[in-house]
C-alpha cells in the first residue's frame, strides 16, 4: 500500500505562473517531509523540506505547505520557469527512533513541464 | 568533482549474469543507500547501511546483495540478473539524523538493462 501518494503524474504550467504539486500521505508517524527534483540522466537533488512542527517553509521561489490534519503537503513554485521542468518527488520519514527510522518513503513523482 | 559517484553509468547484460554496481562518496557520510527507480513507481529502497558493519534490507531486497567495503564505498550486486531487474539504480548518502537534516544526496544513477 502506498504511504506517499502523488496522484498527478504530470502537470503543465505557463512560464511565470504558479506551479502547485500535491502530495498525500497515509502514515501518521511521518513527521518530516522533503521534495526532490530530478532532471533526466541525473540523480534526484534535494529542493526543500518541512518538519511537522511547521505548516510552511519558504526558500526563494519554492514554498512547501503542510496540512497535518489532512495528511497533505504541497509545493508551490512562483514564478515558474522553463528550467523548473523536471520530475518532482515527495518523500517522507517517521520521527527518529533508532535504526530504520531514517528511511525515506518516496512518492511516484510528478513531471512538471513549464511552457515558455 | 561529484560527491556521490556511480559506476558504470550504463550497463547491458544478459539473464543469469552476475552484475556489480559501485558507489563511492566523498561527503564523509556514514549512511548509504541503494534505490531502484522504475517508470511510474518512484524510488524504492533496496538496501541501506548505517556504517561499515551495519547492513539492512529495504523494501525490495530479493535478488540483490550489497557490500560495504569502506565508509566511502557501497556496492550492489545482482547475483543472477533477470529482465525485471531492468531499471535505473541510484546510490545515496546521508548524515546522522541528529545533525538536523534528513536530506539524502544521490548519485547520477546507473541504467541497467537485462536482456
Short mmCIF file of C-alpha atoms in Angstrom, two decimals:
data_model
loop_
_atom_site.label_atom_id
_atom_site.label_comp_id
_atom_site.label_asym_id
_atom_site.label_seq_id
_atom_site.Cartn_x
_atom_site.Cartn_y
_atom_site.Cartn_z
CA UNK A 1 0.00 0.00 0.00
CA UNK A 2 1.41 3.35 -1.00
CA UNK A 3 2.19 5.50 2.00
CA UNK A 4 3.16 8.57 -0.04
CA UNK A 5 0.96 9.43 -2.99
CA UNK A 6 1.45 11.88 -5.79
CA UNK A 7 -1.76 11.50 -7.72
CA UNK A 8 -0.85 13.71 -10.66
CA UNK A 9 1.71 12.02 -12.93
CA UNK A 10 2.17 15.23 -14.90
CA UNK A 11 1.47 18.95 -14.79
CA UNK A 12 1.87 21.68 -17.43
CA UNK A 13 2.15 25.31 -16.47
CA UNK A 14 2.80 28.51 -18.38
CA UNK A 15 6.06 30.32 -17.63
CA UNK A 16 5.56 32.98 -14.98
CA UNK A 17 2.54 31.27 -13.44
CA UNK A 18 2.32 29.30 -10.22
CA UNK A 19 3.02 25.56 -10.20
CA UNK A 20 1.35 23.57 -7.43
CA UNK A 21 2.44 19.99 -6.87
CA UNK A 22 0.50 17.90 -4.38
CA UNK A 23 1.38 15.00 -2.13
CA UNK A 24 -0.73 12.95 0.29
CA UNK A 25 0.46 10.53 2.91
CA UNK A 26 -1.21 7.87 5.00
CA UNK A 27 1.33 7.08 7.73
CA UNK A 28 0.59 9.28 10.74
CA UNK A 29 4.10 8.54 12.05
CA UNK A 30 5.67 10.63 9.27
CA UNK A 31 6.98 13.85 10.69
CA UNK A 32 9.50 15.15 8.18
CA UNK A 33 8.84 15.77 4.51
CA UNK A 34 11.12 16.55 1.60
CA UNK A 35 10.80 17.47 -2.05
CA UNK A 36 13.35 16.34 -4.59
CA UNK A 37 13.76 17.46 -8.18
CA UNK A 38 15.07 15.15 -10.87
CA UNK A 39 16.30 16.02 -14.34
CA UNK A 40 16.73 13.30 -16.98
CA UNK A 41 20.03 11.41 -16.71
CA UNK A 42 20.72 12.87 -13.26
CA UNK A 43 20.09 11.77 -9.72
CA UNK A 44 17.39 13.44 -7.60
CA UNK A 45 18.51 16.63 -5.89
CA UNK A 46 17.09 17.98 -2.66
CA UNK A 47 14.85 21.01 -3.07
CA UNK A 48 13.11 21.89 0.18
CA UNK A 49 11.87 20.22 3.35
CA UNK A 50 9.43 20.78 6.19
CA UNK A 51 9.12 19.44 9.69
CA UNK A 52 5.74 18.54 11.14
CA UNK A 53 6.10 21.30 13.72
CA UNK A 54 5.69 23.83 10.90
CA UNK A 55 2.98 24.41 8.35
CA UNK A 56 5.02 26.38 5.87
CA UNK A 57 8.61 26.63 4.71
CA UNK A 58 9.87 29.02 2.09
CA UNK A 59 13.06 29.11 0.03
CA UNK A 60 13.12 31.67 -2.73
CA UNK A 61 10.56 30.74 -5.36
CA UNK A 62 9.73 27.48 -3.60
CA UNK A 63 7.28 27.12 -0.72
CA UNK A 64 6.10 23.91 0.88
CA UNK A 65 2.83 23.83 2.83
CA UNK A 66 1.92 21.08 5.26
CA UNK A 67 -1.61 20.30 6.44
CA UNK A 68 -1.17 17.63 9.10
CA UNK A 69 -4.85 17.08 9.75
CA UNK A 70 -5.42 16.34 6.07
CA UNK A 71 -2.09 14.50 5.72
CA UNK A 72 -1.38 16.65 2.72
CA UNK A 73 1.52 18.74 1.55
CA UNK A 74 2.04 20.87 -1.49
CA UNK A 75 4.95 22.51 -3.25
CA UNK A 76 4.37 25.93 -4.78
CA UNK A 77 6.75 27.34 -7.37
CA UNK A 78 6.27 31.03 -8.11
CA UNK A 79 7.00 32.20 -10.72
CA UNK A 80 7.55 29.03 -12.72
CA UNK A 81 10.48 29.00 -15.11
CA UNK A 82 11.32 26.65 -18.01
CA UNK A 83 14.32 25.39 -16.01
CA UNK A 84 11.89 24.08 -13.40
CA UNK A 85 10.74 21.43 -15.88
CA UNK A 86 11.64 18.16 -14.15
CA UNK A 87 10.15 15.29 -12.17
CA UNK A 88 9.37 16.21 -8.58
CA UNK A 89 9.33 13.57 -5.87
CA UNK A 90 7.71 13.95 -2.48
CA UNK A 91 9.36 11.95 0.32
CA UNK A 92 8.59 11.39 4.00
CA UNK A 93 10.16 9.79 7.05
CA UNK A 94 8.93 8.98 10.56
CA UNK A 95 10.34 10.57 13.69
CA UNK A 96 13.80 9.37 14.52
CA UNK A 97 13.68 6.49 16.95
CA UNK A 98 16.57 4.26 16.05
CA UNK A 99 17.71 2.01 13.24
CA UNK A 100 15.48 2.05 10.19
CA UNK A 101 13.62 5.18 11.15
CA UNK A 102 15.73 7.26 8.82
CA UNK A 103 14.32 5.59 5.75
CA UNK A 104 12.63 7.88 3.28
CA UNK A 105 9.46 6.75 1.56
CA UNK A 106 9.04 8.32 -1.87
CA UNK A 107 6.02 9.08 -3.97
CA UNK A 108 5.90 8.12 -7.64
CA UNK A 109 6.73 11.62 -8.83
CA UNK A 110 5.04 14.36 -10.85
CA UNK A 111 6.52 15.51 -14.13
CA UNK A 112 6.31 19.29 -14.37
CA UNK A 113 6.54 20.97 -17.74
CA UNK A 114 6.86 24.75 -17.77
CA UNK A 115 5.91 26.11 -21.16
CA UNK A 116 7.75 29.25 -22.33
CA UNK B 1 34.01 16.72 -8.59
CA UNK B 2 30.79 14.90 -7.79
CA UNK B 3 30.23 14.00 -4.15
CA UNK B 4 28.49 10.70 -4.97
CA UNK B 5 29.69 8.75 -7.97
CA UNK B 6 28.34 5.58 -9.51
CA UNK B 7 29.96 3.16 -11.94
CA UNK B 8 29.07 2.09 -14.51
CA UNK B 9 26.58 4.71 -15.73
CA UNK B 10 25.06 2.32 -18.23
CA UNK B 11 25.17 -1.46 -18.46
CA UNK B 12 23.54 -4.00 -20.70
CA UNK B 13 23.78 -7.60 -19.62
CA UNK B 14 22.16 -10.97 -20.19
CA UNK B 15 19.88 -13.01 -17.98
CA UNK B 16 21.80 -15.08 -15.45
CA UNK B 17 24.92 -12.91 -15.40
CA UNK B 18 26.38 -11.52 -12.17
CA UNK B 19 26.49 -7.74 -12.08
CA UNK B 20 28.07 -5.34 -9.60
CA UNK B 21 27.18 -1.67 -9.38
CA UNK B 22 29.57 0.50 -7.42
CA UNK B 23 29.07 3.67 -5.43
CA UNK B 24 31.66 5.97 -3.89
CA UNK B 25 31.16 9.13 -1.88
CA UNK B 26 33.39 11.93 -0.65
CA UNK B 27 30.84 13.53 1.68
CA UNK B 28 32.10 11.68 4.74
CA UNK B 29 28.64 10.34 5.49
CA UNK B 30 28.20 7.11 7.41
CA UNK B 31 24.85 6.23 5.87
CA UNK B 32 24.49 4.88 2.35
CA UNK B 33 21.52 3.58 0.38
CA UNK B 34 20.64 1.80 -2.84
CA UNK B 35 17.37 2.56 -4.64
CA UNK B 36 15.84 1.50 -7.89
CA UNK B 37 13.53 3.60 -10.00
CA UNK B 38 11.03 2.10 -12.39
CA UNK B 39 8.74 4.14 -14.64
CA UNK B 40 5.63 5.16 -12.70
CA UNK B 41 6.86 3.60 -9.45
CA UNK B 42 9.12 6.24 -7.96
CA UNK B 43 12.15 5.30 -5.89
CA UNK B 44 12.15 2.09 -3.88
CA UNK B 45 14.76 1.21 -1.26
CA UNK B 46 16.78 -1.97 -1.88
CA UNK B 47 19.38 -1.93 0.93
CA UNK B 48 20.85 0.57 3.33
CA UNK B 49 23.88 0.73 5.57
CA UNK B 50 24.39 2.94 8.61
CA UNK B 51 28.07 2.12 8.93
CA UNK B 52 30.62 -0.39 7.68
CA UNK B 53 29.35 -3.14 9.97
CA UNK B 54 25.66 -2.43 9.54
CA UNK B 55 23.64 -3.66 6.54
CA UNK B 56 19.85 -3.66 6.36
CA UNK B 57 17.30 -4.87 3.86
CA UNK B 58 14.97 -2.37 2.33
CA UNK B 59 11.59 -2.72 0.69
CA UNK B 60 12.73 -4.81 -2.30
CA UNK B 61 15.95 -6.68 -1.38
CA UNK B 62 15.15 -10.05 -3.00
CA UNK B 63 17.59 -10.85 -5.81
CA UNK B 64 20.14 -8.29 -4.59
CA UNK B 65 23.08 -8.26 -2.20
CA UNK B 66 25.35 -5.48 -1.01
CA UNK B 67 28.81 -4.96 0.37
CA UNK B 68 30.06 -2.00 2.39
CA UNK B 69 33.79 -2.16 1.72
CA UNK B 70 34.60 1.10 3.49
CA UNK B 71 32.82 4.17 4.78
CA UNK B 72 33.04 5.66 1.30
CA UNK B 73 32.11 2.60 -0.76
CA UNK B 74 28.87 0.66 -1.06
CA UNK B 75 28.33 -1.83 -3.88
CA UNK B 76 25.18 -3.54 -5.09
CA UNK B 77 25.27 -6.99 -6.68
CA UNK B 78 22.80 -8.89 -8.76
CA UNK B 79 23.92 -12.49 -8.38
CA UNK B 80 21.88 -13.75 -11.34
CA UNK B 81 20.31 -10.91 -13.26
CA UNK B 82 16.76 -11.23 -14.60
CA UNK B 83 14.88 -8.98 -17.03
CA UNK B 84 12.59 -7.46 -14.39
CA UNK B 85 15.69 -6.01 -12.72
CA UNK B 86 15.99 -3.66 -15.68
CA UNK B 87 15.77 -0.25 -14.02
CA UNK B 88 17.58 2.91 -13.03
CA UNK B 89 19.64 2.39 -9.86
CA UNK B 90 20.60 5.19 -7.51
CA UNK B 91 23.03 5.29 -4.65
CA UNK B 92 22.51 7.89 -1.92
CA UNK B 93 24.23 9.04 1.26
CA UNK B 94 23.13 10.93 4.33
CA UNK B 95 24.41 12.31 7.58
CA UNK B 96 23.26 11.33 11.06
CA UNK B 97 19.65 12.47 11.60
CA UNK B 98 20.71 14.06 14.89
CA UNK B 99 22.52 16.61 12.76
CA UNK B 100 19.08 18.03 11.97
CA UNK B 101 18.92 17.06 8.34
CA UNK B 102 17.14 14.16 6.71
CA UNK B 103 18.45 15.06 3.30
CA UNK B 104 19.88 12.27 1.19
CA UNK B 105 22.37 13.05 -1.55
CA UNK B 106 22.03 11.00 -4.70
CA UNK B 107 24.48 9.78 -7.29
CA UNK B 108 23.80 10.22 -11.02
CA UNK B 109 22.35 6.75 -11.41
CA UNK B 110 23.17 3.55 -13.31
CA UNK B 111 20.87 2.47 -16.12
CA UNK B 112 20.83 -1.33 -16.13
CA UNK B 113 19.25 -3.37 -18.91
CA UNK B 114 18.92 -7.13 -18.53
CA UNK B 115 18.15 -8.92 -21.79
#
